[in-house]
Structures are given as C-alpha cells and as structure tokens.
Coordinates of C-alpha atoms in Angstrom, one line a residue:
M1156 CA 42.2 31.2 -7.0
T1157 CA 43.6 30.4 -10.0
K1158 CA 44.0 26.5 -10.0
V1159 CA 45.6 25.3 -12.9
E1160 CA 45.4 21.3 -14.8
L1161 CA 48.9 19.7 -16.2
V1162 CA 49.0 17.2 -18.2
F1163 CA 51.9 14.4 -17.9
V1164 CA 53.0 12.4 -20.1
P1165 CA 55.8 10.5 -19.1
A1166 CA 57.9 7.9 -21.6
P1167 CA 56.9 4.2 -21.0
G1168 CA 59.5 1.9 -18.9
A1169 CA 59.1 2.2 -14.9
G1170 CA 62.1 3.7 -13.9
H1171 CA 60.4 7.1 -15.8
L1172 CA 56.9 6.2 -14.8
G1173 CA 58.0 6.2 -11.0
S1174 CA 60.1 9.1 -11.3
S1175 CA 57.7 10.7 -13.3
T1176 CA 54.6 9.9 -10.6
E1177 CA 57.2 10.9 -7.9
F1178 CA 57.5 14.9 -9.1
A1179 CA 53.3 14.6 -10.1
K1180 CA 52.7 13.8 -5.8
V1181 CA 55.2 16.6 -4.7
L1182 CA 53.9 19.2 -7.2
V1183 CA 50.0 18.8 -5.7
D1184 CA 51.7 18.1 -2.4
R1185 CA 52.7 21.4 -2.6
D1186 CA 50.4 23.8 -3.9
E1187 CA 46.3 23.4 -3.7
R1188 CA 46.1 25.0 -6.7
I1189 CA 47.7 22.2 -8.7
S1190 CA 46.1 18.9 -10.2
V1191 CA 47.6 16.5 -12.5
T1192 CA 46.4 14.1 -15.0
F1193 CA 49.0 11.6 -16.0
L1194 CA 49.0 9.4 -19.4
V1195 CA 50.0 6.1 -19.1
M1196 CA 52.0 4.9 -22.1
K1197 CA 53.6 0.9 -21.7
M1198 CA 55.6 -0.7 -23.6
P1199 CA 53.7 -4.1 -24.2
F1200 CA 56.1 -6.5 -23.2
D1201 CA 57.6 -4.8 -20.2
S1202 CA 56.3 -6.4 -16.9
K1203 CA 57.1 -4.2 -14.3
T1204 CA 55.5 -1.7 -15.8
S1205 CA 52.4 -3.7 -16.0
E1206 CA 53.2 -4.3 -12.2
F1207 CA 53.7 -0.6 -11.6
I1208 CA 50.7 0.4 -12.9
K1209 CA 48.5 -1.6 -11.1
S1210 CA 50.3 -0.2 -8.1
L1211 CA 49.3 2.7 -9.3
A1212 CA 45.4 1.6 -9.4
T1213 CA 45.1 0.6 -5.3
A1214 CA 47.6 3.5 -4.2
N1215 CA 44.8 6.4 -3.0
I1216 CA 47.5 9.4 -3.8
S1217 CA 45.5 12.5 -4.0
N1218 CA 41.7 13.6 -5.8
R1219 CA 44.0 16.1 -7.5
L1220 CA 46.0 13.4 -9.4
R1221 CA 44.6 10.7 -11.5
F1222 CA 45.6 8.4 -14.1
I1223 CA 44.5 7.5 -17.3
E1224 CA 46.0 4.5 -19.1
L1225 CA 46.6 5.3 -22.8
P1226 CA 45.3 2.0 -25.4
A1227 CA 47.6 -0.5 -25.6
I1228 CA 49.6 -0.2 -29.3
E1229 CA 50.8 -4.1 -30.3
L1230 CA 55.0 -4.0 -30.7
D1231 CA 57.2 -6.2 -31.8
P1232 CA 59.7 -7.3 -29.2
S1233 CA 62.7 -8.3 -31.6
D1234 CA 62.4 -4.7 -32.9
T1235 CA 65.6 -3.5 -31.0
S1236 CA 66.0 -0.4 -33.4
V1237 CA 64.4 2.7 -32.3
R1238 CA 61.6 2.5 -34.2
P1239 CA 59.7 0.7 -31.0
M1240 CA 59.4 4.3 -29.0
T1241 CA 59.1 6.8 -32.1
T1242 CA 55.9 4.8 -33.4
L1243 CA 54.4 4.2 -29.5
I1244 CA 55.1 7.9 -29.0
E1245 CA 53.7 9.4 -33.0
T1246 CA 50.4 6.7 -32.4
Q1247 CA 49.4 7.5 -28.9
K1248 CA 49.1 11.5 -30.3
P1249 CA 45.3 11.7 -30.6
H1250 CA 44.9 9.8 -27.9
V1251 CA 46.8 12.3 -26.0
R1252 CA 44.5 15.7 -28.2
E1253 CA 41.2 13.3 -27.4
V1254 CA 42.4 13.5 -23.5
V1255 CA 42.9 17.0 -23.3
S1256 CA 39.8 17.9 -25.2
N1257 CA 38.0 16.4 -22.6
L1258 CA 39.9 18.0 -20.0
I1259 CA 38.9 21.9 -21.2
K1260 CA 35.1 22.7 -20.3
P1261 CA 34.4 25.4 -22.5
E1262 CA 32.9 27.9 -20.1
S1263 CA 34.5 26.9 -16.5
S1264 CA 33.7 28.6 -13.8
P1265 CA 36.6 30.0 -11.8
E1266 CA 36.2 27.1 -9.4
E1267 CA 37.4 24.6 -12.5
P1268 CA 41.1 24.0 -13.1
R1269 CA 42.4 25.8 -16.5
L1270 CA 44.7 24.2 -18.7
G1271 CA 48.2 25.3 -18.1
G1272 CA 50.1 23.2 -19.9
F1273 CA 52.3 19.6 -20.7
V1274 CA 55.1 18.0 -18.6
L1275 CA 56.6 15.8 -20.9
G1276 CA 59.0 12.8 -20.1
M1277 CA 62.4 13.1 -21.9
F1278 CA 61.6 11.0 -25.5
C1279 CA 58.0 12.7 -25.8
T1280 CA 59.3 15.6 -27.6
Q1281 CA 56.3 14.7 -30.2
F1282 CA 53.5 15.9 -27.9
I1283 CA 55.2 19.1 -27.8
D1284 CA 52.8 19.5 -31.0
V1285 CA 49.8 18.7 -29.6
A1286 CA 50.7 21.0 -26.3
N1287 CA 51.1 24.0 -28.9
E1288 CA 47.6 23.0 -30.8
F1289 CA 45.7 23.6 -27.7
G1290 CA 47.7 26.8 -27.1
V1291 CA 50.0 25.9 -23.6
P1292 CA 53.2 26.0 -23.2
S1293 CA 55.4 22.3 -22.4
Y1294 CA 58.1 21.6 -20.2
I1295 CA 60.5 18.6 -19.9
F1296 CA 60.8 16.4 -16.3
F1297 CA 64.6 15.0 -17.4
P1298 CA 65.2 12.1 -14.9
S1299 CA 68.6 12.2 -15.3
D1300 CA 71.1 13.9 -14.0
A1301 CA 72.3 17.4 -15.0
A1302 CA 75.3 16.9 -16.1
C1303 CA 74.1 14.8 -18.7
L1304 CA 71.3 16.8 -20.0
G1305 CA 74.3 19.8 -20.6
L1306 CA 76.1 16.4 -23.0
L1307 CA 72.7 16.2 -24.9
F1308 CA 72.9 19.8 -25.4
H1309 CA 76.4 20.3 -26.5
I1310 CA 76.5 17.3 -28.6
Q1311 CA 73.5 18.7 -30.5
Y1312 CA 75.4 21.9 -31.1
I1313 CA 78.6 20.7 -32.0
H1314 CA 76.7 18.1 -34.5
D1315 CA 74.9 20.9 -35.7
H1316 CA 77.4 24.4 -35.7
Q1317 CA 80.3 22.2 -35.7
Q1318 CA 79.7 19.4 -38.1
V1319 CA 81.3 17.1 -35.3
D1320 CA 80.1 13.7 -35.5
P1321 CA 79.3 11.8 -32.6
T1322 CA 78.9 8.4 -34.5
K1323 CA 83.0 8.8 -35.1
L1324 CA 83.7 8.5 -31.3
E1325 CA 82.4 5.0 -30.9
N1326 CA 85.4 3.0 -28.9
S1327 CA 88.2 6.3 -30.1
D1328 CA 90.6 8.0 -26.9
V1329 CA 89.3 11.1 -27.2
E1330 CA 88.2 13.4 -24.5
L1331 CA 85.0 16.0 -25.1
S1332 CA 85.5 19.4 -23.1
V1333 CA 81.9 19.6 -21.9
P1334 CA 80.3 22.4 -20.3
T1335 CA 78.7 20.9 -17.4
V1336 CA 81.4 18.8 -16.4
S1337 CA 84.6 20.0 -15.0
L1338 CA 86.8 17.6 -16.8
P1339 CA 87.7 16.5 -20.0
L1340 CA 85.1 13.4 -20.8
P1341 CA 86.1 10.5 -22.3
A1342 CA 84.2 9.5 -25.6
K1343 CA 84.3 5.8 -23.7
V1344 CA 81.7 6.9 -21.3
L1345 CA 78.9 8.3 -23.8
P1346 CA 75.7 6.6 -23.7
S1347 CA 75.5 4.1 -26.7
T1348 CA 72.9 5.6 -28.1
L1349 CA 75.4 9.0 -29.1
M1350 CA 77.3 6.9 -31.0
N1351 CA 74.8 4.6 -32.8
E1352 CA 74.2 6.2 -36.5
Q1353 CA 70.2 4.9 -35.9
W1354 CA 69.7 6.3 -32.8
L1355 CA 71.7 9.5 -32.9
P1356 CA 69.0 11.4 -35.1
V1357 CA 66.3 11.0 -33.2
L1358 CA 68.0 12.1 -30.3
L1359 CA 69.9 15.1 -31.5
Q1360 CA 66.4 15.8 -32.6
L1361 CA 64.4 15.2 -29.3
I1362 CA 67.2 17.9 -28.1
R1363 CA 66.8 20.8 -30.5
R1364 CA 62.9 20.7 -29.1
Y1365 CA 63.9 20.8 -25.8
R1366 CA 64.9 24.5 -27.0
E1367 CA 61.3 25.1 -27.7
T1368 CA 59.9 24.3 -24.2
K1369 CA 59.1 26.9 -21.2
G1370 CA 61.2 24.8 -18.9
I1371 CA 63.3 21.6 -17.4
M1372 CA 63.0 20.1 -14.2
V1373 CA 66.2 17.7 -13.6
N1374 CA 65.9 15.2 -11.1
T1375 CA 69.1 16.8 -9.5
F1376 CA 69.9 19.1 -7.0
M1377 CA 72.2 22.1 -6.4
E1378 CA 74.5 20.9 -3.5
L1379 CA 75.4 17.4 -5.5
E1380 CA 75.4 19.2 -8.8
S1381 CA 76.6 23.0 -8.5
Y1382 CA 78.7 22.4 -11.4
A1383 CA 76.3 20.9 -14.0
V1384 CA 73.1 23.5 -12.7
N1385 CA 75.6 26.3 -12.8
A1386 CA 76.9 26.0 -16.4
L1387 CA 73.5 25.1 -17.9
T1388 CA 71.8 29.0 -16.0
T1389 CA 75.0 30.5 -18.3
E1390 CA 76.2 31.6 -22.1
S1391 CA 78.1 27.9 -22.0
M1392 CA 75.6 26.3 -22.7
N1393 CA 75.6 28.2 -26.2
S1394 CA 72.3 30.0 -25.9
N1395 CA 68.3 29.3 -25.9
A1396 CA 68.2 26.9 -23.3
P1397 CA 65.3 26.6 -21.1
P1398 CA 65.7 27.5 -18.1
I1399 CA 66.3 24.8 -15.7
Y1400 CA 64.8 23.5 -12.4
P1401 CA 66.7 21.0 -10.2
V1402 CA 63.6 19.6 -8.2
G1403 CA 65.5 16.4 -6.6
P1404 CA 65.9 14.2 -4.8
I1405 CA 63.1 12.7 -6.3
L1406 CA 62.3 9.5 -5.2
N1407 CA 59.8 7.4 -3.9
L1408 CA 60.7 6.3 -0.6
K1409 CA 58.1 3.7 0.1
G1410 CA 59.0 1.7 -2.5
Y1411 CA 56.9 -0.5 -5.3
Q1412 CA 56.3 -4.2 -4.3
G1413 CA 58.1 -5.8 -6.6
T1414 CA 57.7 -10.1 -7.1
S1415 CA 60.7 -11.2 -4.1
D1416 CA 59.6 -12.5 -1.1
Q1417 CA 60.5 -8.7 0.6
D1418 CA 59.4 -10.4 4.2
S1419 CA 62.1 -13.2 3.8
I1420 CA 64.3 -10.5 3.0
M1421 CA 64.1 -8.3 5.5
R1422 CA 64.4 -11.0 8.0
W1423 CA 67.9 -12.0 7.0
L1424 CA 69.2 -8.3 6.9
D1425 CA 68.0 -8.6 10.5
D1426 CA 70.1 -10.5 11.5
Q1427 CA 72.9 -9.2 9.8
A1428 CA 75.5 -6.2 11.6
P1429 CA 75.4 -2.5 10.5
S1430 CA 77.1 -1.6 7.5
S1431 CA 78.0 -5.5 7.3
V1432 CA 76.5 -6.5 3.5
V1433 CA 77.4 -5.6 0.1
F1434 CA 74.1 -5.4 -2.0
L1435 CA 74.4 -6.1 -5.8
C1436 CA 71.1 -5.0 -8.1
F1437 CA 71.4 -3.7 -11.4
G1438 CA 67.7 -2.2 -12.4
S1439 CA 64.5 -3.2 -13.6
M1440 CA 66.8 -4.4 -17.7
G1441 CA 70.1 -5.2 -15.4
S1442 CA 70.9 -9.3 -16.2
F1443 CA 74.5 -10.6 -17.4
D1444 CA 75.0 -13.6 -19.1
T1445 CA 76.4 -17.2 -17.5
E1446 CA 80.0 -16.0 -17.9
Q1447 CA 79.6 -12.7 -16.5
V1448 CA 77.8 -14.0 -13.4
K1449 CA 80.3 -16.5 -12.6
E1450 CA 82.8 -13.6 -12.7
I1451 CA 80.4 -12.0 -9.6
A1452 CA 80.1 -14.9 -7.5
L1453 CA 83.8 -15.8 -7.5
A1454 CA 84.7 -12.3 -6.4
L1455 CA 82.0 -12.4 -3.7
E1456 CA 83.2 -15.9 -2.6
R1457 CA 86.8 -14.5 -2.9
S1458 CA 86.2 -11.7 -0.5
G1459 CA 84.3 -13.0 2.2
Q1460 CA 82.0 -10.3 2.4
R1461 CA 78.5 -10.8 3.8
F1462 CA 76.0 -9.9 0.3
L1463 CA 72.7 -9.6 -1.0
W1464 CA 72.7 -9.9 -4.9
S1465 CA 69.6 -9.8 -7.1
L1466 CA 70.5 -12.0 -10.0
R1467 CA 68.1 -12.0 -13.0
K1468 CA 68.1 -14.0 -16.2
P1469 CA 68.5 -12.2 -19.5
A1470 CA 65.7 -11.9 -21.8
S1471 CA 66.4 -13.9 -25.1
K1472 CA 68.7 -12.4 -27.3
G1473 CA 67.5 -9.8 -29.9
T1474 CA 64.4 -8.7 -28.0
M1475 CA 63.3 -5.8 -26.2
E1476 CA 61.8 -7.6 -23.4
T1477 CA 63.0 -7.6 -19.8
P1478 CA 64.4 -10.1 -17.8
T1479 CA 62.7 -13.0 -16.0
E1480 CA 63.5 -14.6 -12.7
Y1481 CA 65.7 -17.8 -12.0
T1482 CA 63.6 -21.0 -11.9
N1483 CA 67.0 -22.0 -9.6
P1484 CA 69.5 -19.7 -10.0
E1485 CA 72.2 -22.5 -9.8
E1486 CA 71.8 -23.0 -13.2
A1487 CA 74.0 -19.7 -13.6
L1488 CA 76.5 -19.8 -11.0
P1489 CA 79.1 -21.8 -10.1
E1490 CA 78.5 -25.2 -8.7
G1491 CA 78.2 -25.3 -4.9
F1492 CA 78.1 -21.7 -4.6
L1493 CA 75.0 -21.2 -2.8
D1494 CA 76.2 -24.3 -0.8
R1495 CA 79.4 -22.1 0.4
T1496 CA 78.1 -19.2 0.8
A1497 CA 75.3 -20.2 2.5
T1498 CA 76.5 -18.3 5.7
I1499 CA 77.5 -14.6 4.7
G1500 CA 75.3 -14.5 1.4
K1501 CA 71.5 -14.6 0.0
V1502 CA 70.7 -14.6 -4.0
I1503 CA 67.1 -13.2 -4.4
G1504 CA 65.4 -12.5 -7.9
W1505 CA 63.7 -9.1 -8.7
A1506 CA 64.8 -7.4 -4.9
P1507 CA 62.5 -4.4 -3.5
Q1508 CA 65.8 -1.8 -3.8
I1509 CA 64.7 1.4 -1.7
V1510 CA 63.7 -0.9 1.3
I1511 CA 67.2 -2.5 1.0
L1512 CA 69.3 0.0 0.3
A1513 CA 67.4 1.9 3.9
H1514 CA 68.4 -1.2 6.1
K1515 CA 70.9 -0.8 8.8
A1516 CA 73.1 -3.5 7.5
I1517 CA 73.3 -2.3 4.1
G1518 CA 77.2 -0.9 3.7
G1519 CA 77.9 -0.7 0.4
F1520 CA 75.5 -0.7 -3.8
V1521 CA 77.1 -2.4 -6.7
S1522 CA 75.1 -0.9 -9.1
H1523 CA 74.6 -0.2 -12.8
C1524 CA 74.3 3.4 -12.0
G1525 CA 70.9 4.0 -13.6
W1526 CA 70.0 8.1 -11.7
N1527 CA 67.5 6.2 -9.8
S1528 CA 69.4 3.9 -7.9
T1529 CA 71.9 6.3 -7.3
L1530 CA 69.9 9.0 -5.8
E1531 CA 68.5 6.4 -3.1
S1532 CA 72.0 5.4 -2.6
L1533 CA 73.0 8.8 -1.8
W1534 CA 70.1 9.2 0.1
F1535 CA 70.4 6.5 2.4
G1536 CA 74.0 7.7 2.2
V1537 CA 75.7 3.6 1.1
P1538 CA 78.8 4.4 -1.5
I1539 CA 78.4 2.7 -4.9
A1540 CA 80.8 0.8 -6.8
T1541 CA 80.0 1.3 -9.9
L1542 CA 79.1 -1.4 -12.9
P1543 CA 77.3 0.4 -15.5
L1544 CA 75.5 -1.4 -18.3
Y1545 CA 73.4 0.7 -20.2
A1546 CA 72.1 4.2 -21.3
E1547 CA 73.5 7.4 -19.7
Q1548 CA 74.9 5.3 -16.6
Q1549 CA 78.8 5.5 -18.1
L1550 CA 78.5 8.7 -17.7
N1551 CA 77.0 8.8 -14.3
A1552 CA 79.5 6.1 -13.4
F1553 CA 82.5 8.7 -14.4
L1554 CA 81.0 11.5 -12.5
L1555 CA 80.2 9.2 -9.3
V1556 CA 83.7 7.9 -9.0
H1557 CA 86.0 10.8 -10.6
E1558 CA 84.0 14.3 -10.5
L1559 CA 82.0 13.8 -7.1
G1560 CA 84.0 11.4 -5.4
L1561 CA 80.9 9.8 -3.9
G1562 CA 81.8 6.1 -5.9
V1563 CA 84.2 3.9 -6.6
E1564 CA 85.2 2.1 -9.5
I1565 CA 84.9 -1.7 -10.9
K1566 CA 84.9 -0.1 -14.0
V1567 CA 83.6 2.9 -15.9
D1568 CA 83.0 2.2 -19.1
Y1569 CA 81.8 -1.3 -19.4
R1570 CA 78.6 -1.7 -21.7
N1571 CA 76.1 -4.5 -21.7
D1572 CA 74.0 -3.0 -24.1
Q1573 CA 72.2 -4.3 -27.3
F1574 CA 75.4 -1.6 -28.9
S1575 CA 78.1 -3.5 -27.5
K1576 CA 80.2 -6.6 -28.0
N1577 CA 80.0 -7.3 -24.4
T1578 CA 83.4 -7.7 -22.5
I1579 CA 84.0 -9.9 -19.1
V1580 CA 84.9 -8.1 -16.2
S1581 CA 87.2 -10.3 -14.1
A1582 CA 86.5 -11.1 -10.8
D1583 CA 89.9 -9.8 -9.4
V1584 CA 89.0 -6.3 -10.8
I1585 CA 85.3 -7.2 -9.2
E1586 CA 86.7 -8.5 -6.0
R1587 CA 89.0 -5.2 -5.8
G1588 CA 85.9 -2.5 -5.8
I1589 CA 84.0 -5.1 -3.5
R1590 CA 86.4 -4.5 -0.9
C1591 CA 87.1 -0.7 -1.2
V1592 CA 83.4 0.1 -1.4
M1593 CA 83.0 -2.0 2.1
D1594 CA 85.8 0.3 3.3
H1595 CA 84.7 2.0 6.9
D1596 CA 87.1 4.3 6.7
G1597 CA 87.0 5.5 3.6
E1598 CA 86.5 9.2 2.0
V1599 CA 84.5 8.4 -0.4
R1600 CA 82.1 6.9 2.2
R1601 CA 82.3 10.6 4.5
K1602 CA 81.6 12.4 1.2
V1603 CA 78.3 9.7 1.2
K1604 CA 77.3 10.7 4.7
D1605 CA 77.6 14.6 4.4
I1606 CA 75.9 14.3 0.7
S1607 CA 72.7 12.5 2.4
E1608 CA 72.1 15.0 4.2
K1609 CA 72.4 17.6 2.1
S1610 CA 69.7 15.8 -0.2
R1611 CA 67.4 15.6 2.3
Q1612 CA 67.7 19.6 3.3
A1613 CA 67.4 20.6 -0.1
L1614 CA 63.5 19.3 -0.1
M1615 CA 63.0 20.6 3.1
E1616 CA 61.5 24.6 3.2
G1617 CA 64.0 26.9 2.2
G1618 CA 66.6 24.3 0.6
S1619 CA 67.6 24.7 -3.1
S1620 CA 65.3 22.1 -4.3
H1621 CA 62.6 23.6 -2.5
H1622 CA 62.8 26.9 -3.7
S1623 CA 63.2 25.8 -7.5
L1624 CA 59.6 24.1 -7.5
G1625 CA 58.7 27.0 -6.1
R1626 CA 59.6 29.3 -8.8
L1627 CA 58.6 26.2 -11.6
I1628 CA 55.2 26.4 -9.7
E1629 CA 54.8 30.0 -10.4
D1630 CA 56.2 30.1 -14.1
V1631 CA 53.0 28.0 -14.4
I1632 CA 50.3 29.8 -12.5
N1633 CA 51.6 32.8 -14.6
N1634 CA 51.1 31.4 -17.9
I1635 CA 48.0 31.2 -17.5
K1636 CA 46.5 33.2 -20.0

C-alpha cells in the first residue's frame, strides 16, 4: 500500500487556516494512506491566528496530521501595502525547504509515507518553486467560491491577451461577461485588489502560477455552483486551467472558542422563540466606524426585531491590525440604545459564529459574505442579508442575491476596506434588509432550506463532493514515482 505525505502551506489568517485545517482533516479521515504535515505561517499582528494555533496544539485530531509552526517574521503593522504578505511568504521559503528536507527519509521502507506533493493556500504560489525542487506536484486549496476562481482566471486572461486594464474599471458602470457567472457582472462588485495598481500585478502572477499546478480544490459543491464549476472545466476558461475539484462545503462544525462569553450567549438564545433572532456578524476583520454603527443600531431599533449583534472596535486607521473588543460598547452606540433594546437584543464582542448559526432561535444572518460564513449559514439553513466589506465579498453578495437567490440585499457593492472611501449605508436600507431576511414565508428561505439539504448530501458517500475528493486522492496516489 503506497502511503503519501502531503505538505500543506496555507495563507496566514484565521479564515484561511481554518478551512485548510478542516480540509486536511477530511483527507486523512477519508483515506488511511494519506498523512499531512501542516506548516503554519502567521501575521504577528493577527491575534485570532494565534488563538487558532493554540487551539490546534491542544486538539487531538489525528496521528496522521501534525502541525509545525514556522518561525515568526517581524512585519510592520502600519504597512498596508502588498509587501507584508509577499515578504512573509518569500522569507518562509528556506524554512519550508528545511522542514520538507527533514520529512524525506533517504532509504524509506514501504511503511514510510512518500512525499506526494504540496497543497498551497491561494496566496502561496511562491512555494511551487520549493515543490519543484523536490520533484513533486503542487495543488491549490482555494477557500472561496468557484465563481471567484473563474473571475480571477478571466481577469488574468483578458489582461494578458486582450490588454484590458482592470484598474480602469474602478467606480465605473461597466458590466463584464465572466464565464463562471451567468449574469453580466458589474465592475462595482469586483474585488478592490483587482482594481488596485499595486495589488493587481501580484494577483495576476498568482493566477498565472495557478495554471502550473496539478489541480485546484475549491471549497464549494456542484449543487450550489454548477454553472461556475462546469465553466471551469470547459474551454470557456481559455485553456490550460488545471483540473478543478469541488470538495466542499469544508466546515468546522464544532467551532473555535473565541474570547466571547459563549455560555451567556447560548443561555440568551435558549430563551428566544425558534427563528426569531437576526444575527449580525462581520468576520474576524469586520468592523465599522461610529457613524455606521449608529445607522445599524437605528435600523435594529426601528425594526423591533430580536437581534444578536457582534460589535467590534475598529483597529487603528492605516494599520493591518485586527479589530478588538469594546471595553464599553456604549461609546459607539446611540445614547440609551442598550436600555431601550434590553428586552429584545444582545450586543456581544467576538462571536462563536458556528454554534450561533446552528441554534434554532436564529432566523436570519446579516453578514459580510465571507465564503466561510456563507457556507456555514447555508449549511444551517439561515438566509443571509448582504453587507460585504472587503476581498471577494461584494462578488459573493452579488452571487447570493442575483444569481443563486439565496440572500437578500442590504447592499452588494458596499466597501469598507483600505482601498475605498467609506460610504454610509442608511438605517432605512438596513432595516428593509433585516425585515426581508426575517420573512418566514419568503422564496429565499425556501431555497436556502433546499440547498442546506444538498450541502449535506454532497459530502455523503456517493455525493458530488465525496466523489470529487475520491478523484483527487487517486490523482495524488498515481503521481507517486
């Protein structure tokens, strides 16, 4: 029996680490021939990553899955350019080379696993060079949706072969024809990085190198994104894209304990009626300035809706630091808000999101539309109201509302990132979205319940993602020389 060792090198950040870890667990659980060595990079100013790493150290996951923390690299948190990410990855190449050299045993017995390849995070293509040195293939684990992957391939193609400059699309009313999206795609929902002169060359080089890999595992499933997955496997992607393996939804259904008071949150939810609470949460990097917080608060108060709101304090402007907890949330909220809503709402800090979405009291989710959060919400049958902030979240919001019919719109083109001038979403618009997502007889809720069932079926034996994962494993095994 051929045994295989895969080296995982995910991008830093809690979202990337979390989904990559879960995928590694799925692999070793699925096939006893596979072992994984997981190399952890971290941004020194990302506290959630540190908490995540500590949780891994105490978790008894599998004797065929081990974690090695790479040496810390000092970076300047005030540098909001592309440099910290590229510097971090380039600096770690010799460390990765050393770890992998130690994995290879000169005269390994048949019982010892053989190096089968690298599984790299979406920003980690520089490590393809290291894999090539060892004569093994590279794969990409893409933690977002197939439509986004197709968009990146498309942007790279039209830039390189049709001389289209995406940076000229910022704030335009142009609509793009993207092979993985069935509708015309407004430029206003493109990721900000694709329209940024500094980030664009880095992203284009990433995508060019994706084409060198042996395959891309995407955290999606056929029943959710059949149009995009089919497009990725046809000539419409303009040739030489590697094989695509939809293996999702990859979720950590146990959740990671954050810094919040989980017990008190659960007790409060236990006292609420089924599907009566709207949950507001915006990810590990999500926060708003005081003016926007007040509009959200006003919308909640006017709606009269029961709510659970994860409210976090923005990091200092001009830094890459993550949001923190308010010592006193009243400093950001309208005067008297907590008193007036004491009987219907609860304001918290960091949220144990997965266990909240799983609770029967949750009836709707106001979300930034990060892909992990989107998959979690769909898994538990909770419809989403869209308020995207950064990265590919505007695209995800557009897909949910307009293409898939699985979300309702607050905004799909709102941005709150380092590249954009913040605008304010009014209380009226937010209130309308809250009321809509809590409509218990709506078509969106019916569709979400249906896709929730299909997400589970995809992972079962005979399901689409189960079958796709089997194809991937056979490819990995067959590549052993």
